[in-house]
Coordinates of C-alpha atoms in Angstrom, one line a residue:
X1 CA -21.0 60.9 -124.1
X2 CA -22.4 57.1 -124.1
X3 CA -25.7 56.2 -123.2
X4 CA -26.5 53.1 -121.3
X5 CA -27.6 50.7 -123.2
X6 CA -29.2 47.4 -123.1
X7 CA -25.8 45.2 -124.1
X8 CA -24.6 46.4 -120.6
X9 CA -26.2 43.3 -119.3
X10 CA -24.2 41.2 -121.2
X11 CA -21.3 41.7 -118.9
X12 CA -20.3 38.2 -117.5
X13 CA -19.9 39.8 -113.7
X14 CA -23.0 39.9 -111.8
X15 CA -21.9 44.0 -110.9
X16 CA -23.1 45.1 -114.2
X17 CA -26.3 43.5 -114.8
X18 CA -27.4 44.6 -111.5
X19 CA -26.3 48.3 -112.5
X20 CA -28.0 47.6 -116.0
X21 CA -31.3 46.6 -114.0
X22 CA -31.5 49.4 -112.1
X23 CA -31.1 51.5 -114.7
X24 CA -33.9 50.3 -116.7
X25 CA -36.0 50.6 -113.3
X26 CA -34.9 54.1 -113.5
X27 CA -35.6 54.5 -117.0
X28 CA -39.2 53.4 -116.4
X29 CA -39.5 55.2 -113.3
X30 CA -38.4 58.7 -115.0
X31 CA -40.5 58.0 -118.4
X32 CA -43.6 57.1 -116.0
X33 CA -43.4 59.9 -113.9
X34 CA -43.0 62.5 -117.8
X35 CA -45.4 60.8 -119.4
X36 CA -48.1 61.4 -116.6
X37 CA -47.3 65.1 -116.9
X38 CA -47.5 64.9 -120.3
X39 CA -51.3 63.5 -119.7
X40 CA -52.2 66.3 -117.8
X41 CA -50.8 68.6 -120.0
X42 CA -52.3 68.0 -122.5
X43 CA -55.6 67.5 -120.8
X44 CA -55.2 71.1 -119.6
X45 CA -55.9 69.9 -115.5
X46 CA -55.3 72.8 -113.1
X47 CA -51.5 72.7 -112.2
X48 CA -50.4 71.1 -114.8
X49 CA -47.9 73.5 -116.0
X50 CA -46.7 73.4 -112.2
X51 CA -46.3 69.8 -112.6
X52 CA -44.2 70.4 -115.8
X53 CA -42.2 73.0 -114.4
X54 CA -41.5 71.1 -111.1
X55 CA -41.2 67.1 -112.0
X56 CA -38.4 67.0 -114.1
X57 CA -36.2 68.7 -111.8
X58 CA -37.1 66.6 -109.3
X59 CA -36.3 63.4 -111.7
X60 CA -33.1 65.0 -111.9
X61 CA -32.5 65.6 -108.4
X62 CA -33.4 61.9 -107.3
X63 CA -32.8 59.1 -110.2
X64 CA -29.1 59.1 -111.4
X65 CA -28.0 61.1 -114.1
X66 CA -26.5 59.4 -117.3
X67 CA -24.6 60.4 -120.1
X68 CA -25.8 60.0 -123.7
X69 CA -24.4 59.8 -126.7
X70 CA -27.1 61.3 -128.8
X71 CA -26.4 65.1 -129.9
X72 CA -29.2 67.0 -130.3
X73 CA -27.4 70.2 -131.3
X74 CA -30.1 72.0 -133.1
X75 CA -33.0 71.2 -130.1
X76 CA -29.9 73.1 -127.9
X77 CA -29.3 75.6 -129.4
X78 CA -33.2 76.7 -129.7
X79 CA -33.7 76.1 -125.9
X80 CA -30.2 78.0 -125.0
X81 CA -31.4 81.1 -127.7
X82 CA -35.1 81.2 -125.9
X83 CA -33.5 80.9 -122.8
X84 CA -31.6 83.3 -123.1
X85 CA -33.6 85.6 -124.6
X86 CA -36.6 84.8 -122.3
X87 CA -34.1 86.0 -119.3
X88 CA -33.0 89.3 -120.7
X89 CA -36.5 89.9 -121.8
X90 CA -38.0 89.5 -118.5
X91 CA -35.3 90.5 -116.0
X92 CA -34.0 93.3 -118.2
X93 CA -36.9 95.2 -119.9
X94 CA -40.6 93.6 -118.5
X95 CA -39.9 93.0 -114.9
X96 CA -43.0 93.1 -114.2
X97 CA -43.5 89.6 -115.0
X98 CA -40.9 89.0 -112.4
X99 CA -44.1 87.0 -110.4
X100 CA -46.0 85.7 -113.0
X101 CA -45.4 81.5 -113.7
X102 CA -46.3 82.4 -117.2
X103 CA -43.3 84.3 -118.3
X104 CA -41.3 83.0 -121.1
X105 CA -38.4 82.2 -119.0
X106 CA -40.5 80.3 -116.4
X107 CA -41.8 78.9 -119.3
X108 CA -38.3 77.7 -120.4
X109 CA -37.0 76.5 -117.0
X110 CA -39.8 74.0 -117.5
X111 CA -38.6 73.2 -120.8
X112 CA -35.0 72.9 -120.4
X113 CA -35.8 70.7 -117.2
X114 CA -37.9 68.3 -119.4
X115 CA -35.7 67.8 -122.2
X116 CA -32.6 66.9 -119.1
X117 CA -35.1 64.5 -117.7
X118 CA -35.3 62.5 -121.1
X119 CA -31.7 62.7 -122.1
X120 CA -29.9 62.6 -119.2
X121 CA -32.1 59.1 -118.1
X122 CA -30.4 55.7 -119.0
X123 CA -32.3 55.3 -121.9
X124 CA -33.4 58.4 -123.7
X125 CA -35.2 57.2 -126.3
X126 CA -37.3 54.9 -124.0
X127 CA -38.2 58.0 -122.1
X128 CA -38.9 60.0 -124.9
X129 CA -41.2 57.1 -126.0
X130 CA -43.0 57.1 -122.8
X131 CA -43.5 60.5 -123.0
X132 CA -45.5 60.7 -126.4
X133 CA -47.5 57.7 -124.7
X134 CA -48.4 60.0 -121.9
X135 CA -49.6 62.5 -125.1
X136 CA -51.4 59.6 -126.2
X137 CA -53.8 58.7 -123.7
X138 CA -54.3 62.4 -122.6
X139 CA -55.5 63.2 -126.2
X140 CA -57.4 59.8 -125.2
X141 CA -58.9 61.3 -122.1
X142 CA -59.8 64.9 -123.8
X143 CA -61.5 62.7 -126.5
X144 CA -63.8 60.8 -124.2
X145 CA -64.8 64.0 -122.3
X146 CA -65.7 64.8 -125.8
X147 CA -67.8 62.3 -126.4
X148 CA -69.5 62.4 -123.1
X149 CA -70.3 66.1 -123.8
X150 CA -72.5 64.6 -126.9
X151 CA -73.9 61.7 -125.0
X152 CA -75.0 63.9 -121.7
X153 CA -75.4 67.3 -124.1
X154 CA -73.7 68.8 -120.7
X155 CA -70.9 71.1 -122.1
X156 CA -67.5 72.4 -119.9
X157 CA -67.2 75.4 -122.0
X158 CA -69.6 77.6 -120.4
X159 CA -68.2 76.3 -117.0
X160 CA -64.8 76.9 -118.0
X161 CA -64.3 79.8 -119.9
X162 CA -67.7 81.5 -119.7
X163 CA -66.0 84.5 -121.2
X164 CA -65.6 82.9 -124.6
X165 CA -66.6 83.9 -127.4
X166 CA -67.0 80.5 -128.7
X167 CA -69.5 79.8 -125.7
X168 CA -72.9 80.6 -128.0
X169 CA -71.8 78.6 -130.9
X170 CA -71.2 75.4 -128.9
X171 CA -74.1 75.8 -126.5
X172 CA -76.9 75.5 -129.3
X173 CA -75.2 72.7 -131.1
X174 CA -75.1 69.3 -129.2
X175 CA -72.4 68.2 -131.6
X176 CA -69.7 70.9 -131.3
X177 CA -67.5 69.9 -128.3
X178 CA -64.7 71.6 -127.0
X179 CA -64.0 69.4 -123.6
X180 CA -61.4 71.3 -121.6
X181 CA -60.2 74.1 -124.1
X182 CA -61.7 77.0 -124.4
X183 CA -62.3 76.8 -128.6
X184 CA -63.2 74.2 -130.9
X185 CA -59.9 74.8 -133.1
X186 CA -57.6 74.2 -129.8
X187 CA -59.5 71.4 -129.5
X188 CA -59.6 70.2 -132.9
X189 CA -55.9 70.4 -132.9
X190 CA -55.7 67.6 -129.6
X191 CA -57.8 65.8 -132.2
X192 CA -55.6 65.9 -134.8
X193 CA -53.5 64.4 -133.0
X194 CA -55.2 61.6 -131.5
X195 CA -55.8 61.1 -135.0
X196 CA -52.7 60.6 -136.0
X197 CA -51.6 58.6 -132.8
X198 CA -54.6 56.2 -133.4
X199 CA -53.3 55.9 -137.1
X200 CA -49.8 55.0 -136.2
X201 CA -50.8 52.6 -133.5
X202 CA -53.4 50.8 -136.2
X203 CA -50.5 50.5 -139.2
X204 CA -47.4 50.1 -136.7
X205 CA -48.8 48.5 -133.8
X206 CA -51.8 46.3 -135.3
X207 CA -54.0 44.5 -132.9
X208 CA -56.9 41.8 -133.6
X209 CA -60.3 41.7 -132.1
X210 CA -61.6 44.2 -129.9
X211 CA -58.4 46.3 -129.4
X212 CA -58.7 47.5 -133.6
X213 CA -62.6 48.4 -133.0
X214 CA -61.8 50.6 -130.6
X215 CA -59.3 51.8 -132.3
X216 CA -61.3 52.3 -135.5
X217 CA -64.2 54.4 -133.4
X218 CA -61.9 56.5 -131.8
X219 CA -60.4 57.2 -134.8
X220 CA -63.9 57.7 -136.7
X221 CA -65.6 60.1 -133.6
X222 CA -62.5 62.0 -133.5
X223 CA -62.1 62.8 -137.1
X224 CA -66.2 63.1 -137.1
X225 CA -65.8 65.5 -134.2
X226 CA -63.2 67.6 -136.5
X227 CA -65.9 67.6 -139.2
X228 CA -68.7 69.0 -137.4
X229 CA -66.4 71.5 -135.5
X230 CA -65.8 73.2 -138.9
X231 CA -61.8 73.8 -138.1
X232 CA -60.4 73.4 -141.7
X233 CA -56.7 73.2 -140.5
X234 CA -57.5 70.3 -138.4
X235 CA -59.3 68.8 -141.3
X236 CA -56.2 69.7 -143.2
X237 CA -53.8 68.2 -140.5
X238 CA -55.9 64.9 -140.5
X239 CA -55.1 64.5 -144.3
X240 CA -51.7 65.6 -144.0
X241 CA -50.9 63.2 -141.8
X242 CA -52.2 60.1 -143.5
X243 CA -50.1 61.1 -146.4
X244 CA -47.2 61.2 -144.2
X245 CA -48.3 57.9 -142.2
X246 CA -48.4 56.4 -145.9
X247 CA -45.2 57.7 -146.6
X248 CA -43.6 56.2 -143.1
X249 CA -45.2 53.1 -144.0
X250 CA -44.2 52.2 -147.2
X251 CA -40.3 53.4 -147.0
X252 CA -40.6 51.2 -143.7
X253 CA -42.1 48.0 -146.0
X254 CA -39.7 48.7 -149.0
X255 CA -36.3 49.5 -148.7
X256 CA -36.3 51.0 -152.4
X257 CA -39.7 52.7 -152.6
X258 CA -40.3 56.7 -152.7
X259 CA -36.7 57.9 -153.5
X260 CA -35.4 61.0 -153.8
X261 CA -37.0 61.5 -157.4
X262 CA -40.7 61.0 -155.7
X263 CA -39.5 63.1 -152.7
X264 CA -39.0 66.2 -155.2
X265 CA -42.0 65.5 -157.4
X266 CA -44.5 65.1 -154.4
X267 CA -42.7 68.3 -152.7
X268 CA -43.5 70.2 -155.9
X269 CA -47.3 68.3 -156.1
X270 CA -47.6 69.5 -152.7
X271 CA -46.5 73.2 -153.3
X272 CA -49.2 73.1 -156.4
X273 CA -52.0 71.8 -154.1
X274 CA -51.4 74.1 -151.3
X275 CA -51.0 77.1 -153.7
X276 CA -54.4 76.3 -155.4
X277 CA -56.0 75.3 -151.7
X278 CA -54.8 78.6 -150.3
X279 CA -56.2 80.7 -153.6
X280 CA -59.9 79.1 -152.8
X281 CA -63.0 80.6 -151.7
X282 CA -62.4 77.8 -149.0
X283 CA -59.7 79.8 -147.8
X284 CA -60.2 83.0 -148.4
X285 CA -62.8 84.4 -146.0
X286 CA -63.5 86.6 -143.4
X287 CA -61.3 84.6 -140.9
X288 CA -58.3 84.6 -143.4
X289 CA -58.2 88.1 -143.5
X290 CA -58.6 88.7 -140.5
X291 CA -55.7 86.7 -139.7
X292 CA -53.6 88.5 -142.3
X293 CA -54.6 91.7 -140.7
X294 CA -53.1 90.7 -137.4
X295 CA -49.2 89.2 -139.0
X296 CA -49.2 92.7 -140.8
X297 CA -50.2 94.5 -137.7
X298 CA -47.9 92.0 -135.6
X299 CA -44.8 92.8 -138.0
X300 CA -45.3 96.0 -138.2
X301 CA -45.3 96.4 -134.1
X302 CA -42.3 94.6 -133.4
X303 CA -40.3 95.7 -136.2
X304 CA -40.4 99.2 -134.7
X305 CA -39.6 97.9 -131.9
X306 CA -35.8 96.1 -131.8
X307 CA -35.6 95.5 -128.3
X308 CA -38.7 93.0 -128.7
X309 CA -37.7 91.8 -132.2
X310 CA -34.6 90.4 -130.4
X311 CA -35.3 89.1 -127.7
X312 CA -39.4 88.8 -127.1
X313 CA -42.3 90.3 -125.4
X314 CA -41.3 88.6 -122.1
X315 CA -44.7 86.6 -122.3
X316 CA -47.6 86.5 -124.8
X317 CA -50.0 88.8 -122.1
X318 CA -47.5 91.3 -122.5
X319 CA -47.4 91.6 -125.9
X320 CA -50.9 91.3 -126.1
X321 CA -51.3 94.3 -123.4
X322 CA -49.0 96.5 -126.1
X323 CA -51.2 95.4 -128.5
X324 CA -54.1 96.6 -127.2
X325 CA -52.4 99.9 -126.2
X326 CA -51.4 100.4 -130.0
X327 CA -54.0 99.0 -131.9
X328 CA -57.3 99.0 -129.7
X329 CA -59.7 96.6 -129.4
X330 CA -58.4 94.5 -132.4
X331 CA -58.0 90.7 -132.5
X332 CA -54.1 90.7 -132.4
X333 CA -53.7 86.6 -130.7
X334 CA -50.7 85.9 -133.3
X335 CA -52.4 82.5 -135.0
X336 CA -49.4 81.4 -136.3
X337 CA -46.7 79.8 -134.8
X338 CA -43.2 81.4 -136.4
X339 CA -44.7 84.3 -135.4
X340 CA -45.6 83.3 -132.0
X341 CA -41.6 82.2 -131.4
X342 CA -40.9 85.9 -132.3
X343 CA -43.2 87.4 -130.2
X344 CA -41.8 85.4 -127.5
X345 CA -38.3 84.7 -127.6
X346 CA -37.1 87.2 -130.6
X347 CA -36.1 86.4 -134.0
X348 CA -33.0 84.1 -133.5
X349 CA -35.3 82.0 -131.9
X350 CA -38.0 81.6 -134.9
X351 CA -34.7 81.2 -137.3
X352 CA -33.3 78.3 -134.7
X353 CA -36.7 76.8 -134.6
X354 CA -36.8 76.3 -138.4
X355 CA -33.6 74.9 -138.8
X356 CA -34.3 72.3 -135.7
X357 CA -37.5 71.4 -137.8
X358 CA -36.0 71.2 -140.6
X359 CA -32.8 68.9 -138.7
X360 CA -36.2 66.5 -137.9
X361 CA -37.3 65.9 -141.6
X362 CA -34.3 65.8 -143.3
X363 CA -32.6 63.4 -140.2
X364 CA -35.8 62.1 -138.7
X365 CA -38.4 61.0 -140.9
X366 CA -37.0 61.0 -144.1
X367 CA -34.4 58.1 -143.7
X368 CA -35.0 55.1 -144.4
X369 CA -36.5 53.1 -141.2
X370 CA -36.9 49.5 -141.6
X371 CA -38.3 49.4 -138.5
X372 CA -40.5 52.4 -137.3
X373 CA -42.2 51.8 -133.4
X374 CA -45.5 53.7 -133.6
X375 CA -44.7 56.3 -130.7
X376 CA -41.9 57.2 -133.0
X377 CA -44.3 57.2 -136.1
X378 CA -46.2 59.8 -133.9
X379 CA -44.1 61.9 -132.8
X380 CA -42.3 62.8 -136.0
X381 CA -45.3 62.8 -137.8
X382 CA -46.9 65.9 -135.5
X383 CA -43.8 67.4 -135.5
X384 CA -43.8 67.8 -139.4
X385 CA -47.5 68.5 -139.2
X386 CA -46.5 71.7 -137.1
X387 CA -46.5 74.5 -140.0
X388 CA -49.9 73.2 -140.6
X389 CA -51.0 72.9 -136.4
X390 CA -49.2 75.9 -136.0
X391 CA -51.7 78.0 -138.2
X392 CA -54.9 76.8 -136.8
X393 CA -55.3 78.5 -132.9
X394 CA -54.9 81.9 -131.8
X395 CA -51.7 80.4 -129.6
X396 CA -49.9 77.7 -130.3
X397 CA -47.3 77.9 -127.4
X398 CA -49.4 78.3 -124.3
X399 CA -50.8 74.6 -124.7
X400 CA -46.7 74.1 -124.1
X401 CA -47.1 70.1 -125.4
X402 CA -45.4 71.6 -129.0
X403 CA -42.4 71.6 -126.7
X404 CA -42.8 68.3 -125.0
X405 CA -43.5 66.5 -129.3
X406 CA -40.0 68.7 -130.2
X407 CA -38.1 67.4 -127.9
X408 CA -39.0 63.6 -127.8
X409 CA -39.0 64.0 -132.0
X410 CA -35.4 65.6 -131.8
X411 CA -34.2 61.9 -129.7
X412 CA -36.0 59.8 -132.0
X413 CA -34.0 61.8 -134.7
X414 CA -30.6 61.4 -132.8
X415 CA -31.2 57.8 -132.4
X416 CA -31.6 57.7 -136.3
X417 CA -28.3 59.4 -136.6
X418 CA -26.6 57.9 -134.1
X419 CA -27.6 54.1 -135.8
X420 CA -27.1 55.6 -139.7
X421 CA -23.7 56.4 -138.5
X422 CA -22.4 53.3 -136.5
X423 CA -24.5 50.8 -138.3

């Protein structure tokens, strides 16, 4: 398969260039229309998930289809796997959830309907660009509704999920803001990365004058807001991903800087670190074991259970509704996001999941990139930072924008492929 490409319009007929224009019109058009719903999405607006489930099909119904040249075989075979697995789950053994949007397979329908819109659009990677943009400013958005919590000390939470039990901690402090979401770790997360969107845009897209101030506050007030929030993973995200910024950003600069030889001894640095960080009082609380009680209770629940371990719960509510059936009122929301898959979609799909991230660092970020666009910075950037996002809330999935940064990471990844292997 061949994607269109920009040297179409150096055809000497006047034909192609007008096919070429369109198809750029059609490229934008598409990548507008995802990267709006990415917005939403990720500002957690009612119907956005409807939006996501319905848009993309309807790209695909009413802009041209192209075919692309970029293989994506690991990002298949996870969406076929949950797919699947979501179907047999729901249709087979929780139908049930037959009516509920918020099954996995609905879930995946949305999915599998995004990831077509990107690739099967004239220019993939613009779209997939356009996309994380969408992220972008949505993170942008949650971030000012943030800081107009602490300006007007009038808080969302209360009005949005008075059930929380997060509700009495942010209500008494002016400076913990959760803006849409319904915790200060979910939100700490969107700030993570905001933070790491803001830092790519500042080393990979610099700007002069005004443009970098507001840069450099939104980038102070949301790390600021991360501090006072007390969520350590995001704190932890936020220095992860300046290392792996750096890392981008030198290989980027100089072609024969941080090798394979630093690769393994900062791996191995890493390890150390995260051993010793995990082994701290820091760590090791109350909330740590509490977490720890829920994978053991988790495991132990779906591993007597085959049917589930294959193919998923169905959805996360019913899992959650077993849960509660088994274990009482214990805290069983899976924090963790291998886990999570598992739950889910079944075990293949946690295994397929690893090897697609894995395809990412080894294909997509490690490479060297003498020229790295800052939406691509981004985008791999979170996508590596996942086994430390993925830890942080109580559900990683139900946000669904993990789905929308896999996928666009995965074309930025095939592009790198696709150029290491012509170029």
């Amino acid at each position: 398969m061949s994607a269109v490409s920009p040297a179409a319009a150096s055809e000497s007929t006047a034909v192609p260039q007008v096919v070429s224009h369109r198809a750029v019109a059609a490229t934008s058009t598409t990548g507008t229309w995802l990267s709006i719903v990415a917005a939403l999405l990720i500002m957690r607006l009612p119907m956005s998930f409807i939006l996501l489930l319905v848009v993309p099909w309807a790209v695909l119904l009413v802009q041209k289809r192209y075919r692309s040249s970029l293989k994506v075989g690991p990002l298949a075979a996870l969406e076929v796997c949950c797919m699947a697995a979501a179907v047999i789950a729901v249709v087979v053994f929780h139908p049930s959830l037959l009516v509920s949007t918020g099954n996995s397979a609905v879930i995946m329908l949305a999915v599998v309907g995004f990831t077509l819109a990107v690739f099967r659009s004239a220019e993939p990677g613009r779209t997939a660009r356009q996309a994380l943009s969408g992220l972008y400013w949505g993170a942008i958005m949650v971030w000012l509704i943030g800081l107009g919590e602490i300006l007007t000390g009038v808080k969302l939470l209360p009005l949005l999920y008075p059930g929380a039990n997060t509700v009495s901690a942010v209500s008494k402090s002016r400076w913990i803001v959760t803006a849409t979401y319904p915790n200060y770790n979910d939100y700490g997360i969107v700030m993570t990365m905001l933070f790491t969107a803001l830092l790519a845009r500042m080393w990979f897209d610099p700007r002069q004058g005004m443009v970098t101030l507001g840069r450099v506050f939104a980038l102070v007030t949301c790390f600021g807001m991360i501090l006072v929030g007390g969520s350590r993973g995001a704190l932890l995200g936020c220095m992860c991903a300046v290392v792996l910024l750096v890392i981008l950003n030198i290989r980027r600069l100089h072609d024969a800087a941080m090798g394979v030889r630093a690769f393994f001894w900062g791996t191995a640095l890493a390890i150390v670190a995260g051993v010793g960080l995990w082994m701290s009082p820091y760590i090791q609380d109350h909330s740590t074991a509490v977490r720890g009680r829920i994978m053991v209770n988790a495991v132990s629940m779906i591993m007597s259970d085959p049917i589930s371990l294959l193919f998923g719960y169905g959805s996360l509510s019913e899992y959650k509704d077993e849960a509660a059936a088994r274990f009482g009122g214990l805290l069983m929301d899976p924090h963790n996001l291998l886990l999570e898959l598992v739950l889910d979609y079944g075990i293949l799909a946690m295994v397929l999941f690893v090897v697609c991230w894995l395809w990412i660092l080894v294909k997509g970020f490690l490479p060297r990139r003498p020229a790295v666009d800052w939406q691509a910075a981004f985008g791999l950037t979170v996508v590596i930072l996942l086994p430390v996002l993925g830890i942080i809330p109580s559900s990683s999935l139900r946000y669904h924008v993990i789905w929308l940064y896999l996928v666009a990471a995965s074309c930025i990844t095939a592009e790198t492929v696709l150029a290491n292997r012509t170029g």
